[in-house]
Coordinates of C-alpha atoms in Angstrom, one line a residue:
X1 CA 0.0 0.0 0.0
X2 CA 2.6 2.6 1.0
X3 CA 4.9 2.2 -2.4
X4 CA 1.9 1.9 -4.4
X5 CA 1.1 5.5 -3.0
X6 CA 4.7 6.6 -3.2
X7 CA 4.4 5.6 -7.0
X8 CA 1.7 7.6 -7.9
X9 CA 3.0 10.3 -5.6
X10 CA 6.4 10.0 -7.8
X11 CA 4.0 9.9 -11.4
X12 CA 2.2 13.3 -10.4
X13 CA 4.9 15.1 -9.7
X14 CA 6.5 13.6 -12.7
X15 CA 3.8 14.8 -14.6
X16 CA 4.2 18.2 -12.6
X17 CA 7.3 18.4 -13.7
X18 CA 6.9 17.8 -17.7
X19 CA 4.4 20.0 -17.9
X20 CA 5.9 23.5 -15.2
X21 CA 9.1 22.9 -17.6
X22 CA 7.4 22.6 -21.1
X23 CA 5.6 26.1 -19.9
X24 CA 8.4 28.3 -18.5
X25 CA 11.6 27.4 -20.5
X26 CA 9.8 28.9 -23.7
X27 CA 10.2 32.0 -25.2
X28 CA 6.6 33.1 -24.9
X29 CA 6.6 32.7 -21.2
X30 CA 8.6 35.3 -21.0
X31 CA 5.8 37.5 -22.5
X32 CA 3.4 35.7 -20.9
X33 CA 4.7 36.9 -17.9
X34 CA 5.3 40.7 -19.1
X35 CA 1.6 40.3 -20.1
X36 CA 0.1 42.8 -17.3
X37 CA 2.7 45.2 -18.3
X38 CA 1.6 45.4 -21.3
X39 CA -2.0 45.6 -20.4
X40 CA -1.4 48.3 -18.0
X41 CA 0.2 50.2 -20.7
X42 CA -2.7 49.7 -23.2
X43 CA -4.8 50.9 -20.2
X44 CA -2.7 53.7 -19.8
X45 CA -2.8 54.6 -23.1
X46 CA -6.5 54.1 -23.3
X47 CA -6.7 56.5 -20.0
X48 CA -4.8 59.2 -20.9
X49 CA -7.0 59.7 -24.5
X50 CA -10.2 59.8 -21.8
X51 CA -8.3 62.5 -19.6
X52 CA -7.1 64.3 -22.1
X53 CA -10.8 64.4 -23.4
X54 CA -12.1 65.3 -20.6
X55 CA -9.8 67.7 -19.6
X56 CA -9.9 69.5 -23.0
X57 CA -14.1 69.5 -22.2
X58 CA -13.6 70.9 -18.7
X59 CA -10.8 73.5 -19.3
X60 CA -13.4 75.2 -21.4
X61 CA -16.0 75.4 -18.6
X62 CA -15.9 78.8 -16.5
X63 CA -18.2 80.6 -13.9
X64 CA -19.2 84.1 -14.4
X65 CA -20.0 86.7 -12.0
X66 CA -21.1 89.9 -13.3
X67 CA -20.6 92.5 -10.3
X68 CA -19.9 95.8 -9.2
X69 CA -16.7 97.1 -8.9
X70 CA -17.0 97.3 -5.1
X71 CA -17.7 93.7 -4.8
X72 CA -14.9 92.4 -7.4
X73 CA -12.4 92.2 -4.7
X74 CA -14.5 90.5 -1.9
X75 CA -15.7 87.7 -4.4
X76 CA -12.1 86.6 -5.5
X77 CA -11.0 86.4 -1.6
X78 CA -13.7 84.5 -0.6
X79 CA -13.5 82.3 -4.2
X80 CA -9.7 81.4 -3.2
X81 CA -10.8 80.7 0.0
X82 CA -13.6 78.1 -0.8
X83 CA -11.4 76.8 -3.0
X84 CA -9.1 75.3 -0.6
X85 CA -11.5 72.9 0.6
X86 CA -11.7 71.2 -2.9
X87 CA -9.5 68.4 -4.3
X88 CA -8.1 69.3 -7.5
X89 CA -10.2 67.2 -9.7
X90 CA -13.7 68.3 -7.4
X91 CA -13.0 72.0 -7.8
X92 CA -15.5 74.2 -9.9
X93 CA -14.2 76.1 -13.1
X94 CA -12.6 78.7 -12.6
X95 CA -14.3 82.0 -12.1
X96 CA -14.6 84.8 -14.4
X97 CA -15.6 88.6 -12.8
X98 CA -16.7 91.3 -15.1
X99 CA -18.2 94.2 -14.6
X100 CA -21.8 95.0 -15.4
X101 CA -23.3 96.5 -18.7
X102 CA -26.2 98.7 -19.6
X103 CA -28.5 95.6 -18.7
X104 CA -26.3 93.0 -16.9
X105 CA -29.4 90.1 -17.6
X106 CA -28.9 90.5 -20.9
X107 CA -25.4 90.1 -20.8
X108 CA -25.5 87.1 -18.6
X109 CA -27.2 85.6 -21.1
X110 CA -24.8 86.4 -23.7
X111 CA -22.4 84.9 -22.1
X112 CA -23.7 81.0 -22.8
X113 CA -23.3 82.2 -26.2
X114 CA -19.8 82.9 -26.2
X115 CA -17.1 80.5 -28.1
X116 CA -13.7 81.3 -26.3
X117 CA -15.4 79.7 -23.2
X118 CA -18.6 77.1 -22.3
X119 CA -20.1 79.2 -19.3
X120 CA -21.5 76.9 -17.0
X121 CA -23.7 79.2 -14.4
X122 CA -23.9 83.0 -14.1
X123 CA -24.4 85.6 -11.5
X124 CA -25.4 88.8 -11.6
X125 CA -27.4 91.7 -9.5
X126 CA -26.6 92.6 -6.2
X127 CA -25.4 89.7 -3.9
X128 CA -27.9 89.8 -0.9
X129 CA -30.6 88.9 -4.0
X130 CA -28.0 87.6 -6.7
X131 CA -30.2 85.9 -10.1
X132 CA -28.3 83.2 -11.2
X133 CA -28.2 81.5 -14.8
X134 CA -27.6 77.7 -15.2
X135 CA -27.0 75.1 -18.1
X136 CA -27.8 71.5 -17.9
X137 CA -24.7 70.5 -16.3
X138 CA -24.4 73.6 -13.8
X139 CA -26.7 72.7 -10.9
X140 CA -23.6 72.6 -8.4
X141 CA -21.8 75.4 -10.1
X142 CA -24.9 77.7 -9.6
X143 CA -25.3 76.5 -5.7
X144 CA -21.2 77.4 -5.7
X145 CA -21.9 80.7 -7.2
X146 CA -24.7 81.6 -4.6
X147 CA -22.3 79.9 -1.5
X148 CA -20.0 82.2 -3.1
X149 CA -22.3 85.6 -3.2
X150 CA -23.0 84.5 0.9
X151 CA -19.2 84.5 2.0
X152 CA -18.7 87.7 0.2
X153 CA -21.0 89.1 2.5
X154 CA -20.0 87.2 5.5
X155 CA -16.9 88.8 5.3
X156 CA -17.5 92.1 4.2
X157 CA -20.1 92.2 7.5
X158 CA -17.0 91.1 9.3
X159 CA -15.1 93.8 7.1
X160 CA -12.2 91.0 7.0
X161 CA -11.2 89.7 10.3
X162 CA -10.8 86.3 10.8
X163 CA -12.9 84.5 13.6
X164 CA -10.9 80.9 13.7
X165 CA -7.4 80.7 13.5
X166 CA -6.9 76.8 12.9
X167 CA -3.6 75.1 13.4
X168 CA -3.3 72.2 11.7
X169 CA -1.3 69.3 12.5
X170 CA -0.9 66.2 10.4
X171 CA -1.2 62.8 12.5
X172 CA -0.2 59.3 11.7
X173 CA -2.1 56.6 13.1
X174 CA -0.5 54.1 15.0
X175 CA -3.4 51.0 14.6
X176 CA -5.3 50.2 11.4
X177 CA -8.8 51.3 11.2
X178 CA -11.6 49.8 10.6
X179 CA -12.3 51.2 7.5
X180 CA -8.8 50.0 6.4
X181 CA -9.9 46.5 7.3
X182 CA -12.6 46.9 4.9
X183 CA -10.5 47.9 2.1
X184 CA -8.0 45.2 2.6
X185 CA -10.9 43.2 2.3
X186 CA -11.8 44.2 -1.0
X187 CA -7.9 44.7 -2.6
X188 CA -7.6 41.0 -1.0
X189 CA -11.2 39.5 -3.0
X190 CA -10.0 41.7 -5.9
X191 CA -6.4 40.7 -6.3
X192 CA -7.0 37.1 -6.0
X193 CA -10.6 37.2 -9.0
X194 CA -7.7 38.8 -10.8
X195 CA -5.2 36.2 -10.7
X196 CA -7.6 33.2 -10.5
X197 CA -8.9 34.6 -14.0
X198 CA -6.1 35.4 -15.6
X199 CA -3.9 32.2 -14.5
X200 CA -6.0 29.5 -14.5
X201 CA -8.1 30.2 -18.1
X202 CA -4.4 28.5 -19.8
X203 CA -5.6 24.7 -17.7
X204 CA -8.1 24.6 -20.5
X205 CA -6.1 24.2 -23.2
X206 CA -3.7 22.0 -21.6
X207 CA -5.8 19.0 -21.8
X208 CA -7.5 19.6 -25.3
X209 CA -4.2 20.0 -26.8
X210 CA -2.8 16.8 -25.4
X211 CA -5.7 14.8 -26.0
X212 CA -5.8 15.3 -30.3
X213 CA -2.0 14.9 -30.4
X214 CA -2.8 11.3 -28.0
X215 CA -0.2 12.3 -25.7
X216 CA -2.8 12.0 -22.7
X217 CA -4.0 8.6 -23.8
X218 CA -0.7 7.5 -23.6
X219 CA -0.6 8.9 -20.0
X220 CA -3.7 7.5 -18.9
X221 CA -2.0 4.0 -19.6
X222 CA 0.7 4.2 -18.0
X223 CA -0.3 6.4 -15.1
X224 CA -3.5 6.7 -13.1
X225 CA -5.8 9.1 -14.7
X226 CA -6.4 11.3 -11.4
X227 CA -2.6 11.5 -11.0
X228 CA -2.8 12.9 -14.7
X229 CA -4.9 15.5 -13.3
X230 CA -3.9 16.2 -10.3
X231 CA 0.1 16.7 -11.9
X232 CA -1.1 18.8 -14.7
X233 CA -3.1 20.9 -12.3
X234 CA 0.1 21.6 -9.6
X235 CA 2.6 21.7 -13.0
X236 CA 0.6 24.8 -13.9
X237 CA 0.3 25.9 -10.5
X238 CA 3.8 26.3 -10.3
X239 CA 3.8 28.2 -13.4
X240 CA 1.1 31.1 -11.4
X241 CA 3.1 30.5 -8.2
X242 CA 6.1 31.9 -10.5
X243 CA 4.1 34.8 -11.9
X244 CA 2.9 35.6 -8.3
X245 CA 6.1 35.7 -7.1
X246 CA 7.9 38.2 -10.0
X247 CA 5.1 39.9 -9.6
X248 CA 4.9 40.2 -6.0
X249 CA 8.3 41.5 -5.5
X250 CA 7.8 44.6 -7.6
X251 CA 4.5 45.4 -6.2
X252 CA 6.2 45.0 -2.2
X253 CA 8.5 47.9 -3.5
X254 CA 6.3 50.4 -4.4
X255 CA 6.4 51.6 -1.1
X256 CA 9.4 53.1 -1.2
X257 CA 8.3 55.2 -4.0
X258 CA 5.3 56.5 -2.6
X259 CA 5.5 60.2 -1.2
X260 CA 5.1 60.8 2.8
X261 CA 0.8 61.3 2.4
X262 CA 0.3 58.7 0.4
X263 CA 2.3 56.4 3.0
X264 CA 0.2 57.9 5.9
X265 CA -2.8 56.4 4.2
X266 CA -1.5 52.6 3.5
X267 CA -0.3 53.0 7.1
X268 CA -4.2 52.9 8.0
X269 CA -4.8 50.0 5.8
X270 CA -4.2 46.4 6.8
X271 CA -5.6 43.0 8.1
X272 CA -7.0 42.2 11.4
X273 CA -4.9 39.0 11.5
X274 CA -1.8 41.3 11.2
X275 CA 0.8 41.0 7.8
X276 CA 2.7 38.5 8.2
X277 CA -0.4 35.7 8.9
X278 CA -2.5 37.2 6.3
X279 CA 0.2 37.3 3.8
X280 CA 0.4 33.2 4.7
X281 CA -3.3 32.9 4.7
X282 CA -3.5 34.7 1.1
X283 CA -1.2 32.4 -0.4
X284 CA -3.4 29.6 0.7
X285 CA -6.5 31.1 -0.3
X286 CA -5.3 31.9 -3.9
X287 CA -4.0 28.3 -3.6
X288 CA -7.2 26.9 -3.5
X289 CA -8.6 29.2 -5.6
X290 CA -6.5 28.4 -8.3
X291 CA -6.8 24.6 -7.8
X292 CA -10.4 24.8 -7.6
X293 CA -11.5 26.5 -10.9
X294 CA -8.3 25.1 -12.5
X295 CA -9.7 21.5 -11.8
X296 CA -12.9 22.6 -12.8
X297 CA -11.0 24.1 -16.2
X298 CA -9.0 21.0 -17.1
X299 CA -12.6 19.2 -16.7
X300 CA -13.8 21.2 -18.9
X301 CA -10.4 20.9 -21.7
X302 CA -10.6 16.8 -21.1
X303 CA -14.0 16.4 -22.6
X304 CA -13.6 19.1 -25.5
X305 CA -12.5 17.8 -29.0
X306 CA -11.7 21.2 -30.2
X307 CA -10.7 25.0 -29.1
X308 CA -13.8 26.1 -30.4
X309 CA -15.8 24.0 -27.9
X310 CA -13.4 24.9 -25.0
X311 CA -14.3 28.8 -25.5
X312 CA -18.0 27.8 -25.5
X313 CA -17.8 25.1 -22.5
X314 CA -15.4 27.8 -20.4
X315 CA -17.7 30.9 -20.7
X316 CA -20.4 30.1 -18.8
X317 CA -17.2 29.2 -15.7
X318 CA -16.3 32.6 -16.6
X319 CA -19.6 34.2 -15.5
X320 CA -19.8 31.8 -12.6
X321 CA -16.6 33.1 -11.4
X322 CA -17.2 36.5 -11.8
X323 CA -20.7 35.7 -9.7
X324 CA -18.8 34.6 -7.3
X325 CA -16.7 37.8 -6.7
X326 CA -19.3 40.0 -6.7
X327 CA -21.3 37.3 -3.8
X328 CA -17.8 37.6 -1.8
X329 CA -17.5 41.4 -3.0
X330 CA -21.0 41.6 -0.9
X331 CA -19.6 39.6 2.3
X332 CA -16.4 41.5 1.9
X333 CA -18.6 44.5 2.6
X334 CA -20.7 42.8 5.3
X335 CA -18.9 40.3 7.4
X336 CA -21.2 38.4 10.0
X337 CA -24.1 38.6 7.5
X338 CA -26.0 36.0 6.1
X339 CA -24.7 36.4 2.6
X340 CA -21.0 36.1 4.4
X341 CA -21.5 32.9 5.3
X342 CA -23.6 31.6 2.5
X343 CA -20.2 33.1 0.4
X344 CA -17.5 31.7 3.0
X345 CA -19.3 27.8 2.5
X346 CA -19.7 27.5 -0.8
X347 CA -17.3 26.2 -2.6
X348 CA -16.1 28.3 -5.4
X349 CA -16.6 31.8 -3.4
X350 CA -15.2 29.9 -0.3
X351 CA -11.4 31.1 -1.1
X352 CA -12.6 34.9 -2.0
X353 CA -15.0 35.3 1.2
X354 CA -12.5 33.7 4.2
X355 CA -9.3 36.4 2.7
X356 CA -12.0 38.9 3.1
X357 CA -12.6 37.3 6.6
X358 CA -8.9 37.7 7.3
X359 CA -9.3 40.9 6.7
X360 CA -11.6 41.7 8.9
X361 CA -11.8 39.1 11.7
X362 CA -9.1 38.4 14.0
X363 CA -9.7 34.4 15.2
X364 CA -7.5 32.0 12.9
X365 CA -9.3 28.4 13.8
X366 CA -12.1 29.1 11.3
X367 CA -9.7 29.5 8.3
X368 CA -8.1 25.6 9.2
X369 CA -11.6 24.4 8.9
X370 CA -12.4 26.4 5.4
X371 CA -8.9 25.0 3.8
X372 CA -9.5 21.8 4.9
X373 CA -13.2 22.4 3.4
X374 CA -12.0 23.7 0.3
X375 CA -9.1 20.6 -0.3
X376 CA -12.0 18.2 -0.4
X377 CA -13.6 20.3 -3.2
X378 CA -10.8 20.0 -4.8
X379 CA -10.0 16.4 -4.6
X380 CA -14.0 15.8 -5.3
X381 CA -13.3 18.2 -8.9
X382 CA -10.2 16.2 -10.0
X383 CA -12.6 12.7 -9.1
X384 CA -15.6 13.7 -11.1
X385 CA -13.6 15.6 -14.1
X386 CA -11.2 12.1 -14.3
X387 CA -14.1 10.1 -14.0
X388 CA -15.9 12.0 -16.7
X389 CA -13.1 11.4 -19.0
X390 CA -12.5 8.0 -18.6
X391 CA -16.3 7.3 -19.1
X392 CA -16.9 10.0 -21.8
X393 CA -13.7 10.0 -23.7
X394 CA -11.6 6.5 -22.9
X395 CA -15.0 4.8 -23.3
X396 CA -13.2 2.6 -19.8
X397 CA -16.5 1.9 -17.8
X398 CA -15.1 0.7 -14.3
X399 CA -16.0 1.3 -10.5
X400 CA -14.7 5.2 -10.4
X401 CA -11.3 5.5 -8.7
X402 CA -10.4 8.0 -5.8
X403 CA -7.2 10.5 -6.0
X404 CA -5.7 8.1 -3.8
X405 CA -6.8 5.0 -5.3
X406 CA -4.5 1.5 -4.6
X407 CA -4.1 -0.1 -8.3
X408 CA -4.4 -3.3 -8.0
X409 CA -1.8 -5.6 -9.6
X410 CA -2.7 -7.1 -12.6
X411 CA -1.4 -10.7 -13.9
X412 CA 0.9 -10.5 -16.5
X413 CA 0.2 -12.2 -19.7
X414 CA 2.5 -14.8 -21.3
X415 CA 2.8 -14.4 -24.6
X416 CA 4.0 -17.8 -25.0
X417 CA 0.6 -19.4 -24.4
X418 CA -1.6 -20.6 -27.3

């Protein structure tokens, strides 16, 4: 019994082996593994044409306030003022002061006609009973513009003194907040939906291509067809453990790069578990993850004939997993709840919902008792999807053998009997 399982424990990682090295010692791995770079730099790309857009559309937009010279100088005091309290992409336009006309409502109105600038709301009259113009897209520039008329006159009734002084002190916090929990929990769901789909989609075509060159009934006859699976599955595993790891290291640096605010706020994110464990307990997680819809994958590859059929067979996992993000994206956002729980048991959201829970929740026991859930999901995958095969597509009948299955000895035949 104990070298028949040290025999198939020697052909999957055999099989591990042939397939971690016919992956990575190709040229294309290489771009395989520069693959996010260059979708970030697509997405870049992509970005910067919709800033630039937008930018070139709100650069054009202005206020107007038509006003009296006497109230010129208190509007643009108390406009750079209110303007402080705005980040940079929040702000309003910028504000445009001119003086009044022969009939200032008729030249506020003018002013949506002019073509050096797209006025968005206008003021004019006297600023305790200012009339204010709007477009479509101006409601909150036209509340601005009458916030704007009331600290003008706030001040001016003050005639400029200042009743606060404030004296402001940055603080760093020492413990992570709540709130930081939260949004580990989501980076956490996030990162590992991302890898899971981008890493494990290749499974499928590992077993499709095998099986119309033969290679994998060859395999199946020499090796048990669960140890087939099961070393295909960690051979590829190793190749996303790879592409974790390269890609891991840059992103742990980015930290020295990152200005003395921006560190402030990552010092207020972070899991309840603390770093170190959680780091651990990711790993796992994205482990199983992986494993799981990469069993389910090379199910899937193992009873299609052609690529064609393995794009049709694989959407419809697709859309599952992306259900199952958004179901642990929801526990994520509500752990304790009902739909926490219903996420954190069921299989294929399992992996997603318990990082999130490691985010948020400091007790360690429940996450022994979810891997150990989660590993018999994945041995029960690799049992049905070989079974399937061996039924569907070796035509081999048979009782259905486990992952750890003993082979029973066989007599050999003579070949010198008539």
């Amino acid at each position: 019994m104990t070298s028949n399982r040290q025999r198939l424990i020697r052909q999957t990682l055999t099989i591990a082996r042939r397939d971690f090295t016919a992956t990575v010692f190709t040229p294309l791995f290489l771009l395989f593994l520069l693959s996010p770079l260059i979708m970030v730099a697509f997405g870049s790309l992509g970005a910067l044409g919709g800033a630039t857009f937008a930018a070139g559309a709100e650069g054009k937009a202005r206020l107007i306030a038509i006003a009296a010279p006497a109230d010129q100088a208190g509007l643009r005091a108390a406009d750079e003022r209110m303007r402080r309290i705005f980040r940079r992409g929040d702000a309003p336009p910028p504000l445009i002061i001119e003086a009044p006309g022969a009939d200032p409502a008729a030249q506020a109105r003018a002013a949506f006609d002019r073509k050096d600038y797209d006025a968005t709301a206008v003021l004019h009259g006297a600023l305790d009973h200012p009339d204010i113009l709007y477009s479509s897209t101006g409601t909150r520039a036209a509340d601005y513009l009458a916030a704007l008329a009331e600290a003008t006159l706030d001040s001016r009734a003050r005639r400029g003194t200042t009743l606060s002084q404030a004296r402001k002190q940055p603080f760093t916090r020492t413990t992570i907040t709540r709130s930081g929990q939260n949004q580990t929990a989501f980076l956490a769901v996030g990162g590992i939906f991302f890898l899971t789909l981008f890493l494990s989609g290749q499974s499928v075509s590992v077993m499709t291509e095998e099986r119309s060159n033969k290679v994998i009934e060859i395999l199946a006859a020499a090796v048990p067809l669960e140890a087939v699976f099961l070393g295909k599955l960690i051979g590829m595993f190793g190749v996303a453990v790879l592409f974790v790891l390269f890609w891991g290291t840059l992103v742990s640096q980015i930290g020295h790069f990152i200005p003395g605010g921006g560190a402030r706020v990552l010092a207020e994110i972070g899991p309840a578990v603390g770093l170190p464990m959680f780091v651990v307990l990711f790993f796992s997680y994205f482990t199983m993850a992986y494993m799981l819809l990469g069993a389910v994958f090379l199910s899937i590859g193992a009873q299609a004939q052609t690529m064609r059929e393995v794009q049709l067979l694989s959407l419809p996992i697709t859309i599952l997993q992306m259900a199952m993000f958004g179901l642990a994206s929801a526990a994520a956002g509500d752990p304790g709840s009902t739909i926490a729980h219903i996420a954190e048991i069921f299989p294929l959201s399992s992996p997603f919902a318990m990082v999130a829970r490691a985010a948020n929740s400091a007790p360690l026991w429940p996450h022994a008792l979810a891997l150990a859930w989660q590993a018999l999901w994945v041995a029960v995958t690799i049992w049905v999807g070989a079974g399937a095969f061996r039924r569907g597509v070796l035509k081999s009948g048979g009782g259905p053998g486990g992952l750890f299955a003993r082979r029973m000895a066989t007599t050999p035949i003579d070949n010198n009997v008539n």
